[in-house]
Amino acid sequence: MPRSLLLLAGLLGALALLAVVGDLAMRDTTRRWFERDVDLRSRLAVGAARQSLEQQWSSDPAGVATTLRDITRDERIMGAAACLPEGKTLATTELYPREFSCRLVLERRRQEEGSLEHWTLSTELPSGPVLLSVLGVGAPPGSLGEVVLVHDLSFVQRRDATTRRFLIASYFVLALVTSLVTLLGARFAWRRWRREMLRAFSGEGRREFQPLVRDVRALLDRLAHEHGHEARGGSWSPARLRETLARYLEGERVVILANREPYIHDKTDNGVRVLHPASGLVTALEPVMRACSGVWVAHGSGSADRDTVDAHDRVRVPPGEESYLVRRIWLSEEEENGYYYGFSNEGLWPLCHIAHARPVFRAEDWAQYQAVNQRFADAVCDEVDSDDPIVLVQDYHFALAPRMIRKRLPRATILTFWHIPWPNVERIGICPWREEILTGLLGSSILGFHTAQHCRNFIESIDAFLESRIDREANAIVQGHRRTLVRPYPISIEWPVHWLDQVPPVDECRRSVRAELGLPADALLGVGVDRLDYTKGIEERFAAVDALLAGHDELRGRFVFVQLAAPSRTKIPRYHELNERVEEVARTINARWGQGDYQPIRLLHAHHEPATVFRYYRAAELCYVSSLHDGMNLVAKEFVAARDDGLGVLLLSQFTGAARDLTEALIVNPYDTQQAANALAAALQMPESEQRERMLSMRRMVAEFNVYRWAGRMIIDAAELRRRERMADRLTSWRGALALEHP
Ligand code: F6P
């Protein structure tokens, strides 16, 4: 037999032996890995819920049950139980296996002298293998009792099988490739090949293989994890977001920078009341912050805000279920006028929205904007607890802050999200300080927009006005060794919406809202919910109602459109004018079609708390979102979330980001009054079966693409970027060291 074939046979034999030994070793190792992984996750889940559990333990067993339910949203946890020290059951989740009663589990832990802090038991149920994680609650651990989590490990068996198939296939491919290389080597360069192999496996060559091995290991790690996530299904929850944060970013505390605070304390005649501001930003980010904890740095704008903070200007929120901090920054009237009303809302807001309002840029506003950005950036740097924190910078109020933060914290991961549209190059060119705005934003690690179009507009703006390299394939802006990823992350709402816990079912809302408005039970109701802003198309919306009534006399006296309009930015003249115009249009239409008590437009010009807004969503036949230009618009998603009866029709402007997500809405051009009027009529006549089909599909979409996914995706991308940057740093120092070793 030729020498090369002998060698080949020998090699294949050795590989087969390796495969068998490797498979045996792998099976045991992967099982241990998965058990460790699952157990670590349960510690994280209970750790994150520990505070609420301890608060609820003695006084609120129903609250404990709800917290356990939250923990078991991870579909690999079959069930959870809260056990009192004497073995009694305080609460369990629905699917908690009866075989593991508190008494039995605690008894077994005692027999095995397991730690009160944390103990695990690997065992079997008829359905397959399970792992029990038992974690002590209270200080010292176990003083209040213990939480038992039962994990379904049958997926490990499935994974084992997949891993084995993958290993066998890999060995097979490896063997094949090796054979080919061997044959070719034998034929063409036997001696040279042998010399090279010897060199490679001797100490001389080993170093070259190491980076490769590390990379392959990292890649496998990532694939295994991503695959795990897919297998678990796409539902994102607060628990999964917490886990993602802990896994990818080592659990550092998150600091959010946003102008608007999530809770405003206001003085009233009856004492201090807490307001929840009408802001898409707050709607989206508040649940994220509840899930992640940390600090929210914001402008303290309430009349009782100063009375409710501690000596460091911080207040714990949400009231009654404190889980994170709001750090309030006080602004003088001059600062607020220049930074908020002036540059942000008379300059950038109209610049970024196509809504026919002329941007006003004043040098004194710009000076305040710069100074206030610096003040907020400094406050963020004071709040972080490491030199590489995670900072979430929000919106157009803080275009300069990312660079300012980066300057003080070069290793920070800064995720900036621009909640409004990013305009095209011609429009951004209007801003006298466009270069400064763009440079400021490039301090971010990731810059997020609602849509891919806004990302493209931003990249084109960089191309037009700044010197920097654009990596178009990766959608990144490269400056020196730093890059800013520019990505679309369509924002969303929490799912399920916690406000709905306080809202009665649809039938009750229909009845009470009609009674409140003095309408007959069979009145047909449309609803609009907005800040009173010229971008929202409220005049156009009323014009469509006018055209609807003009074309449908059967609806006169029966159809009522309720507009909940929250006062906004009232110091700005453009908003004043709008206020007057909207009231005037409503008056004219009511005069045209109203009779007796009947008024087709009900303009409720006041701040409405979220629970009230959700009652109106539930009471209405339809909701009309008619924005002339809107980054996303979360009212549309909230309406969908409210309608758990599957009914109700959403009319949605084609100029909102939401129109890309909610394609089963009736999509309209708000400028086309007749088209919008026809859509209103179609909504009122739509058969229930069609309403259900559309609504259920939109509900699936919003449930799946909720705000936890939005935040999770940004965090995962940031972690990936951070890993690459750190690897690049290591490579640079490695090369430096090599250069020193072998000059
Ligand atoms: O996306 C939500 C948003 O439009 C923000 O851009 C804006 O900051 C907020 O709602 C509400 O405005 P304000 O904070 O000025 O009340």
CSV table of N, CA, C and O and ligand atoms in Angstrom, one decimal, residues 259-260 278-281 340 345 349 395-397 419-420 531 568-569, ligand 1:
chain,number,residue,atom,x,y,z
A,259,ASN,N,-34.8,64.3,29.1
A,259,ASN,CA,-35.3,65.5,29.6
A,259,ASN,C,-36.6,65.3,30.5
A,259,ASN,O,-36.7,65.9,31.6
A,260,ARG,N,-37.5,64.5,30.0
A,260,ARG,CA,-38.8,64.4,30.7
A,260,ARG,C,-38.6,63.3,31.8
A,260,ARG,O,-38.1,62.2,31.6
A,278,ALA,N,-47.6,62.9,29.5
A,278,ALA,CA,-48.0,62.4,28.2
A,278,ALA,C,-46.8,62.5,27.3
A,278,ALA,O,-46.5,63.5,26.8
A,279,SER,N,-46.1,61.4,27.2
A,279,SER,CA,-44.8,61.4,26.4
A,279,SER,C,-44.5,60.0,25.9
A,279,SER,O,-44.5,59.1,26.8
A,280,GLY,N,-44.4,59.9,24.6
A,280,GLY,CA,-44.1,58.5,24.1
A,280,GLY,C,-42.8,58.0,24.7
A,280,GLY,O,-42.7,56.8,25.0
A,281,LEU,N,-41.8,58.9,24.9
A,281,LEU,CA,-40.6,58.5,25.5
A,281,LEU,C,-40.7,57.8,26.9
A,281,LEU,O,-40.2,56.8,27.2
A,340,TYR,N,-34.8,74.2,26.4
A,340,TYR,CA,-36.0,73.3,26.1
A,340,TYR,C,-37.0,74.0,25.1
A,340,TYR,O,-37.2,73.5,24.0
A,345,ASN,N,-37.2,72.9,21.1
A,345,ASN,CA,-38.6,72.8,20.6
A,345,ASN,C,-39.0,73.9,19.6
A,345,ASN,O,-40.0,73.7,18.9
A,349,TRP,N,-37.1,70.5,16.9
A,349,TRP,CA,-38.4,69.8,16.7
A,349,TRP,C,-39.0,70.1,15.3
A,349,TRP,O,-39.2,69.2,14.5
A,395,ASP,N,-33.2,61.2,22.9
A,395,ASP,CA,-33.8,62.3,22.2
A,395,ASP,C,-33.0,63.5,21.9
A,395,ASP,O,-31.9,63.7,22.3
A,396,TYR,N,-33.8,64.4,21.2
A,396,TYR,CA,-33.1,65.6,20.6
A,396,TYR,C,-32.7,66.6,21.6
A,396,TYR,O,-32.1,67.6,21.2
A,397,HIS,N,-33.1,66.5,22.8
A,397,HIS,CA,-32.7,67.5,23.8
A,397,HIS,C,-31.2,67.3,24.2
A,397,HIS,O,-30.6,68.2,24.7
A,419,HIS,N,-35.8,59.9,19.3
A,419,HIS,CA,-37.2,59.5,19.2
A,419,HIS,C,-38.1,60.2,18.1
A,419,HIS,O,-39.2,59.8,18.0
A,420,ILE,N,-37.5,61.1,17.4
A,420,ILE,CA,-38.3,61.8,16.4
A,420,ILE,C,-37.6,61.5,15.1
A,420,ILE,O,-36.5,60.9,15.0
A,531,ARG,N,-50.6,64.8,22.7
A,531,ARG,CA,-50.2,66.1,23.2
A,531,ARG,C,-50.7,67.1,22.1
A,531,ARG,O,-50.8,66.8,20.9
A,568,SER,N,-49.3,71.2,25.9
A,568,SER,CA,-47.9,70.9,25.7
A,568,SER,C,-47.2,72.2,25.3
A,568,SER,O,-47.7,72.9,24.5
A,569,ARG,N,-46.0,72.4,25.8
A,569,ARG,CA,-45.1,73.5,25.4
A,569,ARG,C,-45.8,74.8,25.2
A,569,ARG,O,-45.6,75.5,24.2
B,1,F6P,O1,-41.4,60.4,21.3
B,1,F6P,C1,-41.9,61.0,22.3
B,1,F6P,C2,-41.9,62.5,22.3
B,1,F6P,O2,-42.4,63.0,21.1
B,1,F6P,C3,-40.5,63.0,22.6
B,1,F6P,O3,-39.8,63.2,21.5
B,1,F6P,C4,-40.9,64.2,23.4
B,1,F6P,O4,-39.8,64.6,24.2
B,1,F6P,C5,-42.0,63.8,24.1
B,1,F6P,O5,-42.7,62.9,23.3
B,1,F6P,C6,-43.0,64.8,24.7
B,1,F6P,O6,-42.6,66.1,24.7
B,1,F6P,P1,-42.3,66.9,25.9
B,1,F6P,O7,-41.2,66.1,26.6
B,1,F6P,O8,-41.8,68.2,25.4
B,1,F6P,O9,-43.5,67.1,26.7
